[in-house]
mmCIF file of C-alpha atoms in Angstrom:
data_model
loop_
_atom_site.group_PDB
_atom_site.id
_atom_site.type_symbol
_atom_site.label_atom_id
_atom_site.label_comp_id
_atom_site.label_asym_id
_atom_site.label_seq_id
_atom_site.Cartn_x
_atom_site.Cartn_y
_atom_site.Cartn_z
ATOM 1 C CA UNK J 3 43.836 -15.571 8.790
ATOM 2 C CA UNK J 4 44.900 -18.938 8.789
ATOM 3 C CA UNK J 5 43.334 -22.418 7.934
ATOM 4 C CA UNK J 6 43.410 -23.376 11.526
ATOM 5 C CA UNK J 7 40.974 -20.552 12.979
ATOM 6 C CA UNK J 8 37.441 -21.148 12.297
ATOM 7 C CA UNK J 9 35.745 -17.804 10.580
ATOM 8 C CA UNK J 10 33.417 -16.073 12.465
ATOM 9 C CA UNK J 11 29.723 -15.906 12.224
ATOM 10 C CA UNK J 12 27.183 -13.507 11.548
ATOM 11 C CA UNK J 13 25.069 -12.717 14.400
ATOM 12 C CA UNK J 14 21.250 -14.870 14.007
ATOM 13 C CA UNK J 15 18.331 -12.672 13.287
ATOM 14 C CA UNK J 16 16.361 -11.768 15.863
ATOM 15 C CA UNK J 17 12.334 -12.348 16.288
ATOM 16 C CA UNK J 18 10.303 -8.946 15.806
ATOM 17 C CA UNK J 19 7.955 -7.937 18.272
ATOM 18 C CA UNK J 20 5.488 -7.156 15.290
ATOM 19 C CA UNK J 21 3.302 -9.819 13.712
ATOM 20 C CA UNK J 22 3.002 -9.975 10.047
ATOM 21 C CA UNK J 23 -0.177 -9.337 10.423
ATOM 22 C CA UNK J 24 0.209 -6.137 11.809
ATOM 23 C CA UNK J 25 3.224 -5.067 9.304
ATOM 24 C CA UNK J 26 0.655 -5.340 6.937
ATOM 25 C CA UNK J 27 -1.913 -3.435 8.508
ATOM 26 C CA UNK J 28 0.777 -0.738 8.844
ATOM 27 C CA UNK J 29 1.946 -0.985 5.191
ATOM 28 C CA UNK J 30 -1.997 -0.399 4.049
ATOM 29 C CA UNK J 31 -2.475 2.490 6.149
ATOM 30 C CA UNK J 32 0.519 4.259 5.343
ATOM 31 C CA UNK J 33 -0.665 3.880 1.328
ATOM 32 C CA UNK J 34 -4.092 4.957 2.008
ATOM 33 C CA UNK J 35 -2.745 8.820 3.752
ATOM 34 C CA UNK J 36 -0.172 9.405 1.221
ATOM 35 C CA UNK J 37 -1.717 8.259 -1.707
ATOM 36 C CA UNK J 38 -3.784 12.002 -2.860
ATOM 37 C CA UNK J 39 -7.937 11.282 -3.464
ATOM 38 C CA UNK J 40 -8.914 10.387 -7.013
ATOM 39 C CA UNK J 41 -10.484 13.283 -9.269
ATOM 40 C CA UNK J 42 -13.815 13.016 -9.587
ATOM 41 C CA UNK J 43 -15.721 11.071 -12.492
ATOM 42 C CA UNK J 44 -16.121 13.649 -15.408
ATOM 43 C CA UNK J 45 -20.146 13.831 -16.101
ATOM 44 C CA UNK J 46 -21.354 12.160 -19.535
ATOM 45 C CA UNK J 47 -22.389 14.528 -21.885
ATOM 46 C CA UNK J 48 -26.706 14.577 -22.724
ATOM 47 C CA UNK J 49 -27.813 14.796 -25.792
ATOM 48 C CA UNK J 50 -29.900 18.518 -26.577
ATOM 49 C CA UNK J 51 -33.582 17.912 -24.151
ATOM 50 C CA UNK J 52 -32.118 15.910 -21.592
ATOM 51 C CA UNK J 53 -33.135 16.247 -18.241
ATOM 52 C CA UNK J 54 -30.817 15.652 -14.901
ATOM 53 C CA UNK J 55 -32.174 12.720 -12.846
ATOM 54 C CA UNK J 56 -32.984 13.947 -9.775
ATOM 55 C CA UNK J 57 -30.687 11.727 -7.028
#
């Protein structure tokens, strides 16, 4: 290429159709179906004669 011929340039981005707004909405609900459910809470341990509250 010589000096004379002016480079070519990249092609501009284009807009999106989707809003950030909904990106992010998309972004939060893909983490909340593949992330797996949290183990439950072990229970505390009671001392000998401790009753269960009743819930």
């Amino acid at each position: 290429m010589s000096a004379s011929q002016p480079q070519a340039r990249p092609p501009l981005p284009v807009p999106s159709e989707v809003s950030m707004r909904d990106l992010l909405a998309s972004c939060a609900a893909a983490a909340a179906v593949s992330t797996p459910p949290r183990a439950p809470e072990p229970e505390p341990r009671r001392r000998a004669g401790e009753q269960r509250e009743a819930a």
